[in-house]
Tab-separated table of C-alpha atoms in Angstrom:
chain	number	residue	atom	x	y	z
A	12	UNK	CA	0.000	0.000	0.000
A	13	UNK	CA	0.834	3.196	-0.998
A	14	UNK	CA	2.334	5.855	1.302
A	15	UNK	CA	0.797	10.016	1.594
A	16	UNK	CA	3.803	12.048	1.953
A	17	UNK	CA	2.900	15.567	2.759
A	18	UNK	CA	5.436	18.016	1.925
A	19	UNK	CA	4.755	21.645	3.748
A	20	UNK	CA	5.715	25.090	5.520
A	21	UNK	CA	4.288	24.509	8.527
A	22	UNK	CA	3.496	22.297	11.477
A	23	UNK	CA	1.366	19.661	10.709
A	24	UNK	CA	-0.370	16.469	12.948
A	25	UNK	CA	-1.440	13.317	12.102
A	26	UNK	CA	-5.077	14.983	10.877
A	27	UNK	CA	-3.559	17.226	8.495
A	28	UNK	CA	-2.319	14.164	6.587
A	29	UNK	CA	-5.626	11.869	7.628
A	30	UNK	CA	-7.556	14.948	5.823
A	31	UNK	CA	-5.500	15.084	2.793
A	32	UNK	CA	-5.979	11.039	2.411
A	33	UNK	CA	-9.294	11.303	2.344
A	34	UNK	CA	-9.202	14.071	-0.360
A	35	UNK	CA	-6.720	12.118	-2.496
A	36	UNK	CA	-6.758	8.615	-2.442
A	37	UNK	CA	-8.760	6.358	0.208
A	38	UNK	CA	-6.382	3.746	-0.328
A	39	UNK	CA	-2.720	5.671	1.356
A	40	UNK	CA	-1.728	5.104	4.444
A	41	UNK	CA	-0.880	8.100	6.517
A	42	UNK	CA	2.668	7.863	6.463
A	43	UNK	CA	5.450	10.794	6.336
A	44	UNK	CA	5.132	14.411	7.158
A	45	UNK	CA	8.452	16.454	5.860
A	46	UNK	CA	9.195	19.544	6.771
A	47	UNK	CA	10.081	23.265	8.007
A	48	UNK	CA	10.137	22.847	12.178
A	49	UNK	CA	9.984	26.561	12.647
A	50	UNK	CA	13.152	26.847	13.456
A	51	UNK	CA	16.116	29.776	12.681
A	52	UNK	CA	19.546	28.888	12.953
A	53	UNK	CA	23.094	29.037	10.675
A	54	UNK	CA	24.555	25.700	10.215
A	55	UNK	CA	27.070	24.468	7.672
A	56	UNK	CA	25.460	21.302	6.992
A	57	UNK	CA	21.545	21.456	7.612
A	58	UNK	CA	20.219	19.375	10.822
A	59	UNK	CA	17.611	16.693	9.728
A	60	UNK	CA	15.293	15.395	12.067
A	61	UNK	CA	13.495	11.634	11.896
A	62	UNK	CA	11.177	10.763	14.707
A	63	UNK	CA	7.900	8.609	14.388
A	64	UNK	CA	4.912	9.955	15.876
A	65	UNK	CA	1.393	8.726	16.702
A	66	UNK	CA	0.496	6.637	13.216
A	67	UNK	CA	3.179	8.719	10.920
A	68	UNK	CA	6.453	9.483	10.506
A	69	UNK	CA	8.187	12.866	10.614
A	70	UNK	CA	11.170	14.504	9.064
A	71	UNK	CA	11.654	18.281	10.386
A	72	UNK	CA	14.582	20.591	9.480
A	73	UNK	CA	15.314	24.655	10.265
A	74	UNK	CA	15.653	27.274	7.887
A	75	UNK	CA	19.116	29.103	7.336
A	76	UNK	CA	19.064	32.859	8.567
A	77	UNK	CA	19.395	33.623	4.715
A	78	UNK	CA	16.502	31.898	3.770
A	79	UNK	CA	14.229	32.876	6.106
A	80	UNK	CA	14.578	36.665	5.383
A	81	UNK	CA	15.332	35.863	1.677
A	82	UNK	CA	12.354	33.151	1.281
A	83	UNK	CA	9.836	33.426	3.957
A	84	UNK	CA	9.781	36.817	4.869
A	85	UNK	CA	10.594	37.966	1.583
A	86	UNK	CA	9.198	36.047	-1.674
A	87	UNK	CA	6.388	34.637	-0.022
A	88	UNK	CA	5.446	37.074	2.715
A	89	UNK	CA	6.480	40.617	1.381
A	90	UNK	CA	5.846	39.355	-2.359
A	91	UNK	CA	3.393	36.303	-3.054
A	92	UNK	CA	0.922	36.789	0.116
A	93	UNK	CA	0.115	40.768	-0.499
A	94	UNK	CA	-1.233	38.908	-3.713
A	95	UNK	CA	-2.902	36.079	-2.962
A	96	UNK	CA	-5.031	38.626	-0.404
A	97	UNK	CA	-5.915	40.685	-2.835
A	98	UNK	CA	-3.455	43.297	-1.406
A	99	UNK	CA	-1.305	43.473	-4.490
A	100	UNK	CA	-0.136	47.490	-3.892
A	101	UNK	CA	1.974	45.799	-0.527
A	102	UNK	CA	3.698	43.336	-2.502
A	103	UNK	CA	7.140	43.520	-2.757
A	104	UNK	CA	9.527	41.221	-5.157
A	105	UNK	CA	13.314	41.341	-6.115
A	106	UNK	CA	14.972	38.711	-7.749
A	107	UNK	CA	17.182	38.015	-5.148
A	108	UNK	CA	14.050	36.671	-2.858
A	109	UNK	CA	12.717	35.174	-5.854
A	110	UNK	CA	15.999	33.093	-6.501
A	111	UNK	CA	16.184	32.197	-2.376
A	112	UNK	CA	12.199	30.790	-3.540
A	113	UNK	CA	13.239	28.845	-5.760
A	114	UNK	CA	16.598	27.517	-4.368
A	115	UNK	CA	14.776	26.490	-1.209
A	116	UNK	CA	12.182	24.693	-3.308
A	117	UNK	CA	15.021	22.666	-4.742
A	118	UNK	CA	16.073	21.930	-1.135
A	119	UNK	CA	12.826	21.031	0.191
A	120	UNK	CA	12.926	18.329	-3.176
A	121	UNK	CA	16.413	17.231	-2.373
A	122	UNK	CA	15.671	16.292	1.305
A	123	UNK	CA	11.947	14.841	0.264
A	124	UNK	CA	14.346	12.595	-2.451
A	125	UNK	CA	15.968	11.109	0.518
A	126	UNK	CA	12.457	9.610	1.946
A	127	UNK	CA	10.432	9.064	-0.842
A	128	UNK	CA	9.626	5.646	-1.775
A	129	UNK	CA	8.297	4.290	-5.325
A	130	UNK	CA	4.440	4.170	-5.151
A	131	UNK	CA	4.006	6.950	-2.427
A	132	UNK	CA	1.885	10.063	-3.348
A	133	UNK	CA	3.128	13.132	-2.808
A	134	UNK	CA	0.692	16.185	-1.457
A	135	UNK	CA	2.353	19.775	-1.462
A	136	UNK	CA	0.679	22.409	0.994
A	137	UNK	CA	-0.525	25.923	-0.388
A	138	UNK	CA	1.648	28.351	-2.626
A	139	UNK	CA	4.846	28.530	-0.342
A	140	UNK	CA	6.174	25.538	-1.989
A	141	UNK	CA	4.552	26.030	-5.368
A	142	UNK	CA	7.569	25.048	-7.678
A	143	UNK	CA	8.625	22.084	-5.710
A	144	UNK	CA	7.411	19.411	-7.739
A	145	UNK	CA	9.127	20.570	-10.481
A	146	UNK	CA	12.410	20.330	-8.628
A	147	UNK	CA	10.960	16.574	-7.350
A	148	UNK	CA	10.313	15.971	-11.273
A	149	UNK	CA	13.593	17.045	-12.516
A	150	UNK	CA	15.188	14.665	-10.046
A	151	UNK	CA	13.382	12.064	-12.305
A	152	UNK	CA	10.821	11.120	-9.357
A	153	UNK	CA	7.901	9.585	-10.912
A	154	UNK	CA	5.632	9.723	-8.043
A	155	UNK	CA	2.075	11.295	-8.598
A	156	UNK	CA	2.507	14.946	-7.344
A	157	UNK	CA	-0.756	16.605	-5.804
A	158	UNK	CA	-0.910	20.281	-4.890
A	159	UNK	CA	-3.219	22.249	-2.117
A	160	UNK	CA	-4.230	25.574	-2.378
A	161	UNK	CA	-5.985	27.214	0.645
A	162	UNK	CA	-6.901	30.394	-1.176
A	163	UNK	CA	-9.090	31.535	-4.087
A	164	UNK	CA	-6.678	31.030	-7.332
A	165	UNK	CA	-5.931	34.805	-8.156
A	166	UNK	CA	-7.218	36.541	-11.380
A	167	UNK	CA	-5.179	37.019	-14.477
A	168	UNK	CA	-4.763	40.389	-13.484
A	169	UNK	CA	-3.649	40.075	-9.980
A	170	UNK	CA	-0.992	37.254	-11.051
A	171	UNK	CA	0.837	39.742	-13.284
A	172	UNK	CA	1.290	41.480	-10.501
A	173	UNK	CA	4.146	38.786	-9.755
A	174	UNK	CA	7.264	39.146	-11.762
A	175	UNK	CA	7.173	35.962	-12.390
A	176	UNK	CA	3.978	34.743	-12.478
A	177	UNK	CA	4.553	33.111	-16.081
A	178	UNK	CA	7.276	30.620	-14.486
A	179	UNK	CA	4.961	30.050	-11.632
A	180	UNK	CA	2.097	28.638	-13.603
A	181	UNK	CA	4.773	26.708	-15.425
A	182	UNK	CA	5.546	25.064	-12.627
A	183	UNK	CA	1.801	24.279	-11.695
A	184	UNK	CA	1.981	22.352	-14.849
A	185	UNK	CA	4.306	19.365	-13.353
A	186	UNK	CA	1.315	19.008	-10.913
A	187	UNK	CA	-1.322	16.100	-11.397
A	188	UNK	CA	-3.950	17.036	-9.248
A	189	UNK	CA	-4.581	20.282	-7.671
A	190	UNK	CA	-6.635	20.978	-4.866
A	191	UNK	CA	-8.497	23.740	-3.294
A	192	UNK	CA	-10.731	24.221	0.048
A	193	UNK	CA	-14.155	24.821	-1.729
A	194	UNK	CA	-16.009	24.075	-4.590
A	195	UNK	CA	-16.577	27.617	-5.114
A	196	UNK	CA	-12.961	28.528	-5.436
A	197	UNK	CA	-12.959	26.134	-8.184
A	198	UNK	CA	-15.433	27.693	-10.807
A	199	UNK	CA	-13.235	30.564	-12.259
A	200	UNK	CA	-9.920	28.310	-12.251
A	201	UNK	CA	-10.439	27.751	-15.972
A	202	UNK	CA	-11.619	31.513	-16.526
A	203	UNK	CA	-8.890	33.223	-14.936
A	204	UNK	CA	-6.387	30.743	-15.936
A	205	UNK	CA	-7.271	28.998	-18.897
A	206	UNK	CA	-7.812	31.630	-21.291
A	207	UNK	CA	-4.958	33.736	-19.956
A	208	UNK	CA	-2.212	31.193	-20.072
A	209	UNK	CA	-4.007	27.991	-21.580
A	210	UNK	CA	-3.943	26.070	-18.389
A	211	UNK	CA	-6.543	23.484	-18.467
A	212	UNK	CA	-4.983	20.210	-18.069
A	213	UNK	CA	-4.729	19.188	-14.470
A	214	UNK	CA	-7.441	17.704	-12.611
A	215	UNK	CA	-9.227	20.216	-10.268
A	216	UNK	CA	-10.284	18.495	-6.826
A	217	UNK	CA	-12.533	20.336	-3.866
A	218	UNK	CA	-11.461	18.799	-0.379
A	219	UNK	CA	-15.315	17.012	-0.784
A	220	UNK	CA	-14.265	14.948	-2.989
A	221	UNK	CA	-15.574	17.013	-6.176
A	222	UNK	CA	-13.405	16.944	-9.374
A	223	UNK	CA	-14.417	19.186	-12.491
């Protein structure tokens, strides 16, 4: 049986990965949770963390001082959130945070590389981690990639607010199901993406089961 690997940014239990089960595939066993532990620090080789945990397995790591400020509180929370809120006059981007993005993407894939086993699916939470299954893909991982957004998809117009916005829905492209919270933040997914940048090939999933 098939393992659900949840790959996020955040803190997660053992019903954050029962929840995404359900929504992907009744058949995966809750297995491994991989991620950011909330943690700060410099190191010259980054501390990994393996531990088992009530019905799962867990595999935690810090963030440089570098790619905090460069990543977190720059790309995604000076740059990418303004937007996603519908704030897009705060946003903020420089290609320096946007290169920290994606490096720390890549990371994220190289350590999820380590602990990823044939027929496990792969579920990647919300838009902090967007490009990472491209970096799992270019490794050559065949795994089926899933991705969760916990937001309305921004319009056309909001998403060229982003610099970069063109490579990001590239990389939504190495995705084979993507998810979102409600059925209603569904309908204008092929509106305001389709006809702007001919997106239309991924399956679109609700978390009640819905696919359109």
């Amino acid at each position: 049986m098939s393992r659900l690997v949840l790959i996020s940014n955040k803190q997660c239990d053992g019903k954050d990965l029962a929840c995404a089960g359900q929504t992907l595939a009744a058949d995966a066993e809750p297995g491994l949770w991989l991620g950011w532990n909330g943690d700060v620090q410099n190191f010259a080789q980054r501390p990994i963390s393996c531990r088992q945990r009530a019905g799962y397995d867990q595999v935690t790591f810090p963030l440089s001082i570098e790619e905090f400020r460069r990543h977190y509180q720059g790309y995604y929370h000076d740059g990418l959130w303004p937007v996603f809120h519908n704030q897009p006059e705060k946003a903020h981007f420089t290609p320096e945070n946007y290169r920290a993005y994606r490096q720390l993407n890549r990371r994220f894939a190289d350590i999820a590389c380590e602990h990823l086993c044939p027929g496990d699916i792969v579920c990647i939470d919300d838009y902090q981690l967007l490009p990472c299954a491209q970096a799992l893909k270019e490794q050559g991982l065949l795994n089926a990639c899933a991705f969760f957004f916990h937001l309305p998809f921004p319009s056309a117009a909001l998403l060229r607010r982003i610099p970069e916005h063109r490579q990001l829905i590239a990389s939504l492209l190495f995705y084979d199901l993507i998810g979102f919270t409600r059925p209603a933040y569904i309908n204008s997914w092929p509106i305001k993406v389709g006809d702007e940048y001919f997106f239309a090939q991924s399956k679109i999933k609700a978390s009640s089961g819905e696919t359109v």
